[in-house]
PDB file of C-alpha atoms in Angstrom:
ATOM      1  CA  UNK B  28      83.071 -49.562  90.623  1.00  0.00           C
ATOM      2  CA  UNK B  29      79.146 -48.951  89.798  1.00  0.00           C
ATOM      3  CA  UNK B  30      77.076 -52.000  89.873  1.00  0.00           C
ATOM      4  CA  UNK B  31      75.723 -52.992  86.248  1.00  0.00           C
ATOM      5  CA  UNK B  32      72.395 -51.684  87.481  1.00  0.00           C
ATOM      6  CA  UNK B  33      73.887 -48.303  88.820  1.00  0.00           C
ATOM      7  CA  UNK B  34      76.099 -48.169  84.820  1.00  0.00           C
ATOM      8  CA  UNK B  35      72.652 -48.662  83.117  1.00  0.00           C
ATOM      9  CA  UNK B  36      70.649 -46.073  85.511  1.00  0.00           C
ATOM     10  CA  UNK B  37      73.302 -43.801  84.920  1.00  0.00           C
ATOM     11  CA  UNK B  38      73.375 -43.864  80.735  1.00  0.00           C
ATOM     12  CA  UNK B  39      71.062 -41.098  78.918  1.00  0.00           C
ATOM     13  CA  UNK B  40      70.199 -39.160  76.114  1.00  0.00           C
ATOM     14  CA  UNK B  41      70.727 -35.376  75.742  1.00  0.00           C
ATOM     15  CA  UNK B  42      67.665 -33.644  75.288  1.00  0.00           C
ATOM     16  CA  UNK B  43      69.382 -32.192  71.572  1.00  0.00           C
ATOM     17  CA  UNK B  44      69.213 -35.483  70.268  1.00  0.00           C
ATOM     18  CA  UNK B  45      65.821 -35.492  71.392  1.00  0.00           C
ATOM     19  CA  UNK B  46      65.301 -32.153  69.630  1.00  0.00           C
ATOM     20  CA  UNK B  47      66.249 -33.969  66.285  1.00  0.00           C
ATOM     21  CA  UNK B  48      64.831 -37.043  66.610  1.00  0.00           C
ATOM     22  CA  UNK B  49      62.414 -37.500  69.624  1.00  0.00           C
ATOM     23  CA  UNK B  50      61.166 -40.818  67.734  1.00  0.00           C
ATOM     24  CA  UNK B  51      65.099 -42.318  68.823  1.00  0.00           C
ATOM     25  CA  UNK B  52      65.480 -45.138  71.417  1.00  0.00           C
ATOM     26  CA  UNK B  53      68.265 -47.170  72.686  1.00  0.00           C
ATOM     27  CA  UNK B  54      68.238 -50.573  74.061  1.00  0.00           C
ATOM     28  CA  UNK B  55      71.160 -51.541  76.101  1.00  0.00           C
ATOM     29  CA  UNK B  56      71.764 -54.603  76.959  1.00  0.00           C
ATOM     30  CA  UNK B  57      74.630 -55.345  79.301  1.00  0.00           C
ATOM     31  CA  UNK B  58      76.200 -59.067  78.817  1.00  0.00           C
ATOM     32  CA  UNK B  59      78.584 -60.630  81.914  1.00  0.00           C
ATOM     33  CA  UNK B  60      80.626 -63.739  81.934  1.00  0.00           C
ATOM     34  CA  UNK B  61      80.249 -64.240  77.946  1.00  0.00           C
ATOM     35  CA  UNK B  62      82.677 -66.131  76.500  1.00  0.00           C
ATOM     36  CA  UNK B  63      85.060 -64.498  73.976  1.00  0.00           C
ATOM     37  CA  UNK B  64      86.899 -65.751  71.037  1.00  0.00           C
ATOM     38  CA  UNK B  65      87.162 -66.558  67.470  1.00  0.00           C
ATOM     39  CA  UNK B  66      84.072 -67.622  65.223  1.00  0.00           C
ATOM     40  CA  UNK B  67      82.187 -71.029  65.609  1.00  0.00           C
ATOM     41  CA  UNK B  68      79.701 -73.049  64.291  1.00  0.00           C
ATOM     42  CA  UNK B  69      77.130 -71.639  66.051  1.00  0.00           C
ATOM     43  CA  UNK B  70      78.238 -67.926  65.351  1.00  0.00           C
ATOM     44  CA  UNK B  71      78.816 -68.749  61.273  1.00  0.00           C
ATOM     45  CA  UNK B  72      75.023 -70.613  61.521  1.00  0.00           C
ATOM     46  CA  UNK B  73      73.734 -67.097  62.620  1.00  0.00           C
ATOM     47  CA  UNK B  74      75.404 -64.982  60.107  1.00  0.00           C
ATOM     48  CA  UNK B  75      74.386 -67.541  57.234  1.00  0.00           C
ATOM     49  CA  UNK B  76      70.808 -67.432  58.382  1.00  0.00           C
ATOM     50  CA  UNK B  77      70.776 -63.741  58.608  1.00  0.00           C
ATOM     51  CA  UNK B  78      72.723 -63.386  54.911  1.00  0.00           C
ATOM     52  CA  UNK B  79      69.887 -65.767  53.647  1.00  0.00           C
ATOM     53  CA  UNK B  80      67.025 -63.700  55.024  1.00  0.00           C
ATOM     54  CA  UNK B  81      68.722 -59.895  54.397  1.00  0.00           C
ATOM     55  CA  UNK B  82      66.537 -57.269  53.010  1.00  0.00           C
ATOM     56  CA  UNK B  83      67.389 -54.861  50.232  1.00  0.00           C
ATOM     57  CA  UNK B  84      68.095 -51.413  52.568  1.00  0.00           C
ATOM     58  CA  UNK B  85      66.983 -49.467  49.509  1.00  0.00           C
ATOM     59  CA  UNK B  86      63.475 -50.740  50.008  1.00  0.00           C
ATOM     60  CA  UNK B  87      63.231 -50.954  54.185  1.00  0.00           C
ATOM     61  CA  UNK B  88      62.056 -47.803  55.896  1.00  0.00           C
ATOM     62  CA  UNK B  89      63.879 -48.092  59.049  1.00  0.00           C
ATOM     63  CA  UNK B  90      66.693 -47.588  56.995  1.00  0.00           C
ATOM     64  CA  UNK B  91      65.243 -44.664  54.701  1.00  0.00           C
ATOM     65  CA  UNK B  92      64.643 -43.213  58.847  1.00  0.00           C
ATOM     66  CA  UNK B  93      68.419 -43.558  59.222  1.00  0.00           C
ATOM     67  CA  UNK B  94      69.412 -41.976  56.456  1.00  0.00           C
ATOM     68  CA  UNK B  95      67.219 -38.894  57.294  1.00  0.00           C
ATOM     69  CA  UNK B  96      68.518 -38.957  60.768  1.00  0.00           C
ATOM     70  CA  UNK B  97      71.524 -38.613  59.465  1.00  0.00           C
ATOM     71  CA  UNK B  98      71.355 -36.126  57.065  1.00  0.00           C
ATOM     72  CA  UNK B  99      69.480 -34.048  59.906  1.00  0.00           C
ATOM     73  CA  UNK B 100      72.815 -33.650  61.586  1.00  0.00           C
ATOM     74  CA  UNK B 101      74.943 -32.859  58.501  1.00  0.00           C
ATOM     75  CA  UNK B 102      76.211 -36.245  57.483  1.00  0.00           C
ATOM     76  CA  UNK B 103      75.745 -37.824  54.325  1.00  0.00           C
ATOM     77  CA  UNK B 104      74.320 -41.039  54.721  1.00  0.00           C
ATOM     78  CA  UNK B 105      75.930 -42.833  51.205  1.00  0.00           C
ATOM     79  CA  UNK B 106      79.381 -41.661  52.257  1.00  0.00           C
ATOM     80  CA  UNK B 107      79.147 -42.603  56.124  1.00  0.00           C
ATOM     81  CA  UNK B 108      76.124 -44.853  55.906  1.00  0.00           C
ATOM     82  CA  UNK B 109      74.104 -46.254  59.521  1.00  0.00           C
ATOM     83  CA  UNK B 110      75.847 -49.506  60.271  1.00  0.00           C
ATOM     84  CA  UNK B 111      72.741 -51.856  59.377  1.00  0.00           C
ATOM     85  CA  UNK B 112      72.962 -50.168  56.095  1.00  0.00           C
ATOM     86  CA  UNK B 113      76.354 -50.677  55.371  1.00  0.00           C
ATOM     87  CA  UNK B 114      76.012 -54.811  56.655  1.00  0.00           C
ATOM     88  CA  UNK B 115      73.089 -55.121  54.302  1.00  0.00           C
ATOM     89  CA  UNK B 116      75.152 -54.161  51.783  1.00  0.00           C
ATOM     90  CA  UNK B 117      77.764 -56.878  52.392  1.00  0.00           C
ATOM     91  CA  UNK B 118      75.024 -59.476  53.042  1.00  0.00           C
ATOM     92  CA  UNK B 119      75.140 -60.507  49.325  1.00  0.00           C
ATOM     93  CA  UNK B 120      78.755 -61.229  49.268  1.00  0.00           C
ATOM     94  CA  UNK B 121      79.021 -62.193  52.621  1.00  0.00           C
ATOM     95  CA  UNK B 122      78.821 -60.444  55.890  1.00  0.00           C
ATOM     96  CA  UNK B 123      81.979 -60.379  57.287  1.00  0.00           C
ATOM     97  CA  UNK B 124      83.889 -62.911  59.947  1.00  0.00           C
ATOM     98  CA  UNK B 125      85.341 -61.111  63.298  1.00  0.00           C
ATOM     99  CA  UNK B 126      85.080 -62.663  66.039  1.00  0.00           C
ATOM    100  CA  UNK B 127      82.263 -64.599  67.624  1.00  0.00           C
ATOM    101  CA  UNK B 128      81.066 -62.194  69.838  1.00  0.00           C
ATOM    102  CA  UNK B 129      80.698 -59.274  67.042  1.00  0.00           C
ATOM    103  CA  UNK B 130      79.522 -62.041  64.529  1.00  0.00           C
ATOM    104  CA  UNK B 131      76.360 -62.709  66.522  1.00  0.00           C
ATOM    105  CA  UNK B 132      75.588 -58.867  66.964  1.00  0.00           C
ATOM    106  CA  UNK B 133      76.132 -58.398  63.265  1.00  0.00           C
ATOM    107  CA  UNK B 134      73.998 -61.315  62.529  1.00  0.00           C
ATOM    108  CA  UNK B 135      70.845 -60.316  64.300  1.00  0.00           C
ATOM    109  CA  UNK B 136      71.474 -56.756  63.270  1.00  0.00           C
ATOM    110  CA  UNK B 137      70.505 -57.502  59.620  1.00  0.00           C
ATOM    111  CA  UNK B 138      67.954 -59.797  60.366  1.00  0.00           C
ATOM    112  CA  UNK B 139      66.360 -57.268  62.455  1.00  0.00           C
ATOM    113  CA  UNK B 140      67.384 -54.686  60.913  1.00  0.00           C
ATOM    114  CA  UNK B 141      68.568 -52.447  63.119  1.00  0.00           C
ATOM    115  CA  UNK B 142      71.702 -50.638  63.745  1.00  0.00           C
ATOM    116  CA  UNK B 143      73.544 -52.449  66.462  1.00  0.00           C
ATOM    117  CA  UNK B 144      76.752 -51.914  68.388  1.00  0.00           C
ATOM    118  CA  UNK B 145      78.368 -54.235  71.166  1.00  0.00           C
ATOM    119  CA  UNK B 146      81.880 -52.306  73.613  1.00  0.00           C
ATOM    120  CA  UNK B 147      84.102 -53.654  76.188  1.00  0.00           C
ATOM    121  CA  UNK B 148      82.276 -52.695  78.927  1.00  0.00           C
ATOM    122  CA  UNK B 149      85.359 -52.914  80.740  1.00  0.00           C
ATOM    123  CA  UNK B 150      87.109 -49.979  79.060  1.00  0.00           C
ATOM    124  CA  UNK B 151      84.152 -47.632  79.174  1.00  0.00           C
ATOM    125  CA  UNK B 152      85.249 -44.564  82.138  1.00  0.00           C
ATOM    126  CA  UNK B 153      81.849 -43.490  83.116  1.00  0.00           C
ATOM    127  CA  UNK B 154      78.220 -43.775  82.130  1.00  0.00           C
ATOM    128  CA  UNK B 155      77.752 -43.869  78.746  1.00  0.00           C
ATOM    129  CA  UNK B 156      75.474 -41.243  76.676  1.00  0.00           C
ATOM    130  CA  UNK B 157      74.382 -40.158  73.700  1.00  0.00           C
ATOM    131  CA  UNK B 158      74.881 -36.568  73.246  1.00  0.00           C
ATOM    132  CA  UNK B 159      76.048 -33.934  70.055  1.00  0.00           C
ATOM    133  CA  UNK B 160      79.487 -33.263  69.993  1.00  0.00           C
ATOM    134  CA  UNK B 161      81.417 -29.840  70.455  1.00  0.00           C
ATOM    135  CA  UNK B 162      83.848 -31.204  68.288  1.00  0.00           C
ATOM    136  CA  UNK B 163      86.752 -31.291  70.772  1.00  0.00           C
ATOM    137  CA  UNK B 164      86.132 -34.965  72.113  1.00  0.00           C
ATOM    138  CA  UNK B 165      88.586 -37.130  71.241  1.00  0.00           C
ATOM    139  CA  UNK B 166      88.191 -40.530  69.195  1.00  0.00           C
ATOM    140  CA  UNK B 167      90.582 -42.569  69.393  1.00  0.00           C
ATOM    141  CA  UNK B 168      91.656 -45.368  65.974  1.00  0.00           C
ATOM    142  CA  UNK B 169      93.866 -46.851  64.009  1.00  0.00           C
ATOM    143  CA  UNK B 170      95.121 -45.671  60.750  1.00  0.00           C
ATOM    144  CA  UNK B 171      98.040 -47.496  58.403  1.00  0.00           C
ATOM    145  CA  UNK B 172      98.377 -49.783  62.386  1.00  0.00           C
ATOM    146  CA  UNK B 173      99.000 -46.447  63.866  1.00  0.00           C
ATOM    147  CA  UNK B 174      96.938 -45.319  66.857  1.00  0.00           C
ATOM    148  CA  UNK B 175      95.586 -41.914  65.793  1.00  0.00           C
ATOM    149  CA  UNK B 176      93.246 -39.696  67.630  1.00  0.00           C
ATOM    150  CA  UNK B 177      90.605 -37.694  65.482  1.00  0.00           C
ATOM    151  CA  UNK B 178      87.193 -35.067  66.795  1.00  0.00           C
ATOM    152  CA  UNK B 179      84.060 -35.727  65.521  1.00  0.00           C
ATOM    153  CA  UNK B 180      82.308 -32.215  64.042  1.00  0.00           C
ATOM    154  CA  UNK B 181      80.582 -29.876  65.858  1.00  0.00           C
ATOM    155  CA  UNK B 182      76.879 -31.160  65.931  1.00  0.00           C
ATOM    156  CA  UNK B 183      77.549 -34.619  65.410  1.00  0.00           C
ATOM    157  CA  UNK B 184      75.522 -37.449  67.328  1.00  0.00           C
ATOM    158  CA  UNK B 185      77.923 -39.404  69.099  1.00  0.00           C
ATOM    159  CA  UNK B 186      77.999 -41.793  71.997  1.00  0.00           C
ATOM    160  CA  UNK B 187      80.343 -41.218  74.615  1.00  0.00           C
ATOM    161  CA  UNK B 188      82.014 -41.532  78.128  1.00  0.00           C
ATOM    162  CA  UNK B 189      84.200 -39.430  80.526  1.00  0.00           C
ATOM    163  CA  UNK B 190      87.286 -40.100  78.464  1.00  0.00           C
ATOM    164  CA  UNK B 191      85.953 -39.463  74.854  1.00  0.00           C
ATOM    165  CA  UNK B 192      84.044 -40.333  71.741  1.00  0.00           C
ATOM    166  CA  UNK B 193      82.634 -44.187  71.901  1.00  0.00           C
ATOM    167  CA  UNK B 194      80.915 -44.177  68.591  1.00  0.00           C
ATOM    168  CA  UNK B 195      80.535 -41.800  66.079  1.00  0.00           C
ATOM    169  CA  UNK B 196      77.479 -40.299  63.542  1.00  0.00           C
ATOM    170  CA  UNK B 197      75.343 -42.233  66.024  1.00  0.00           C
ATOM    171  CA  UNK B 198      76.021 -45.738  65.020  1.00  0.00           C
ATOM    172  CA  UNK B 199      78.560 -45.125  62.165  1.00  0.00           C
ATOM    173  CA  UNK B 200      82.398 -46.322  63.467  1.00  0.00           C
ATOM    174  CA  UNK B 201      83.773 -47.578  66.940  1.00  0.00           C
ATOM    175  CA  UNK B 202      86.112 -46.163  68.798  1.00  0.00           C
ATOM    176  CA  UNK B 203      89.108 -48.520  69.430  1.00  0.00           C
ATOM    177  CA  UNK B 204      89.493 -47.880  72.827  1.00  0.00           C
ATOM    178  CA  UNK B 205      86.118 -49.907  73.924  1.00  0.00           C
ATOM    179  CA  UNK B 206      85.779 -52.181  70.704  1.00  0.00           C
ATOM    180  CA  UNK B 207      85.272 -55.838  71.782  1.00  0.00           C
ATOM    181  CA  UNK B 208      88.067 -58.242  71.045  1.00  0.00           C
ATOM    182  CA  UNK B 209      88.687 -61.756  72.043  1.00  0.00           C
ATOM    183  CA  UNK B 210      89.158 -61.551  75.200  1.00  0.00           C
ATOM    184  CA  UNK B 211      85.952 -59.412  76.037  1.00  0.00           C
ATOM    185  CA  UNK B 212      83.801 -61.130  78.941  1.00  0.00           C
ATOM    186  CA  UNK B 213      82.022 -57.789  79.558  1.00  0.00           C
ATOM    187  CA  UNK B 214      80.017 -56.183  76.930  1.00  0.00           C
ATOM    188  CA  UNK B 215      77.509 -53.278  76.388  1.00  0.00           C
ATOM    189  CA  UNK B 216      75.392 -53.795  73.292  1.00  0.00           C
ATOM    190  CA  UNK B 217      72.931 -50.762  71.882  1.00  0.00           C
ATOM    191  CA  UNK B 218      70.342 -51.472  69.443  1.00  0.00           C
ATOM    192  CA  UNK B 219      69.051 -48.284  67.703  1.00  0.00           C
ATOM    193  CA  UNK B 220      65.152 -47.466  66.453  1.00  0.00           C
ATOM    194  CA  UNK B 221      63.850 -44.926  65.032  1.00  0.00           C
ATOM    195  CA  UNK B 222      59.723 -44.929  64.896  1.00  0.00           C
ATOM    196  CA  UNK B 223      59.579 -47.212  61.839  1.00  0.00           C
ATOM    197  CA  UNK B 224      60.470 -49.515  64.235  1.00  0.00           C
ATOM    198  CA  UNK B 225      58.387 -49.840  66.856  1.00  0.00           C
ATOM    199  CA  UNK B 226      58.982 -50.829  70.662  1.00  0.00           C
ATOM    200  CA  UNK B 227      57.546 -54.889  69.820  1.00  0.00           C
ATOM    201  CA  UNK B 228      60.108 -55.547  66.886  1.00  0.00           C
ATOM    202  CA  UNK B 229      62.780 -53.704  68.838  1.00  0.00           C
ATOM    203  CA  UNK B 230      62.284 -55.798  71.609  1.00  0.00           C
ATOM    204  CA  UNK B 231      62.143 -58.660  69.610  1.00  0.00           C
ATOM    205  CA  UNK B 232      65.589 -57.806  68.364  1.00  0.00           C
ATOM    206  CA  UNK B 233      67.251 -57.480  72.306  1.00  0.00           C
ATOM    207  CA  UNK B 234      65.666 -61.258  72.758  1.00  0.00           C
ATOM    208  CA  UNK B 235      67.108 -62.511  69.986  1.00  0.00           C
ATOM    209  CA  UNK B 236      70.433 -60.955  70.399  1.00  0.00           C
ATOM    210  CA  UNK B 237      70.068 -61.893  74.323  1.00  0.00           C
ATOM    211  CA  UNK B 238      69.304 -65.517  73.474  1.00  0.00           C
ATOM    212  CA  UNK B 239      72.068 -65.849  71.411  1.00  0.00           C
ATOM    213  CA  UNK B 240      74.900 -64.641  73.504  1.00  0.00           C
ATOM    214  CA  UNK B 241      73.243 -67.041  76.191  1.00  0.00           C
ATOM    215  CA  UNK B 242      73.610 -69.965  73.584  1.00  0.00           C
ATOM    216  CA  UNK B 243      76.850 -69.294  72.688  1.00  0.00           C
ATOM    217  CA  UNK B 244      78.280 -68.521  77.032  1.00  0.00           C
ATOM    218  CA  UNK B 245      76.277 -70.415  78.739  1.00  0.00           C
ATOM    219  CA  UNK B 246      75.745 -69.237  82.312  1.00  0.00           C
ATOM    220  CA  UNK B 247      76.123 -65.772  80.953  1.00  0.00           C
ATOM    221  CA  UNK B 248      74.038 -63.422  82.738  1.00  0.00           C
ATOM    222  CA  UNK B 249      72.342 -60.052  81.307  1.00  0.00           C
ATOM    223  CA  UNK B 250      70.447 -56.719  82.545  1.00  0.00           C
ATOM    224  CA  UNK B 251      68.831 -54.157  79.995  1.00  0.00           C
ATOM    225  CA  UNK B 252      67.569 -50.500  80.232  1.00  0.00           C
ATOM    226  CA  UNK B 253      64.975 -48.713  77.401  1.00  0.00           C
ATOM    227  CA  UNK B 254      66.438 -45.312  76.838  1.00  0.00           C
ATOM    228  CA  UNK B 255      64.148 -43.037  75.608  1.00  0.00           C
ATOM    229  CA  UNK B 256      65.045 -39.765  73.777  1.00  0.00           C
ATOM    230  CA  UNK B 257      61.791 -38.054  74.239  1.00  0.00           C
TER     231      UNK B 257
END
């Protein structure tokens, strides 16, 4: 098994994402020993800061760069909207309650504002990269709490490993093979920018999120790779 350093060294970006947007970058930030479970105080604090503080995405322009991003590869961004998007939208109401490992992520998503994903790092086979599709990997979810397997379209943006899709339309939906549950203790979280936001705020976002998951497991320990795309 690779060494979290050797995972990280080995993740990339195919140069045709770079063709589309050569502005894209990835943060990864690999958490060990976390503790996993169900929502706390400390995890429902976060997400009631961050619904306090939540922008309107019709007026940010990292999010007007994700919508263009995704139009630029054929998907329409009010029917499969960039995940940030789609939790600013819930922020009014409430953003939702998971588990406390994916209620931190979510909660310094929108108050960063940035599209943000954490995975099992245990169920990942392979480095992880971000690549367009051919349209013959498989995704694997569940529909009506039946496993199904779907392909993303030809020309999609999706993250992936050796066995299949990890995350489609860039940041849009999970596979369930990798999602974290509560029982995860090894995670992979990717924060996404585009150039409204620049290198500062995004790595004000991975301190944030890395401070938090140190708050909530203490003695959890973390490593972190900038992927470029250009």
């Amino acid at each position: 098994m690779d060494t979290t350093e050797e995972w990280l060294d080995a993740a990339s970006i195919d140069p045709s994402v770079g063709a589309l947007r050569p502005d894209y970058r990835a943060l990864l930030i690999v958490a060990e020993d976390l503790r996993p479970g169900p929502g706390d105080a400390f995890s429902q604090e976060l997400l009631a800061e961050a619904e306090a503080k939540a922008c309107d995405p019709e007026q940010h322009p990292h999010i007007a760069a994700w919508r263009e991003a995704f139009r630029a590869f054929g998907a329409k961004p009010k029917r499969t909207r960039p995940s940030v998007d789609a939790l600013l939208r819930r922020a009014p109401e409430g953003l939702p309650r998971v588990d406390r490992l994916t209620d931190i992520y979510n909660a310094v998503s929108v108050a960063h504002v940035v599209p943000l994903g954490g995975e099992d790092l245990d169920h990942y086979v392979g480095p992880l990269r971000l690549t367009r599709a051919e349209g013959t990997e498989p995704f694997a979810l569940m529909s009506g709490g039946e496993p199904v397997t779907e392909n993303p379209r030809a020309g999609e943006v999706i993250w992936r490993d050796d066995e299949g899709v990890t995350c489609r339309r860039w940041n849009w939906r999970q596979c369930v093979r990798t999602r974290l549950t509560t029982s995860t203790t090894r995670a992979v979280f990717i924060l996404d920018a585009l150039e409204a936001m620049d290198d500062t705020a995004l790595e004000a976002a991975g301190r944030a999120l890395t401070e938090a998951l140190r708050t909530s497991s203490p003695g959890a320990t973390t490593a972190s790779r900038l992927l470029r795309a250009a």
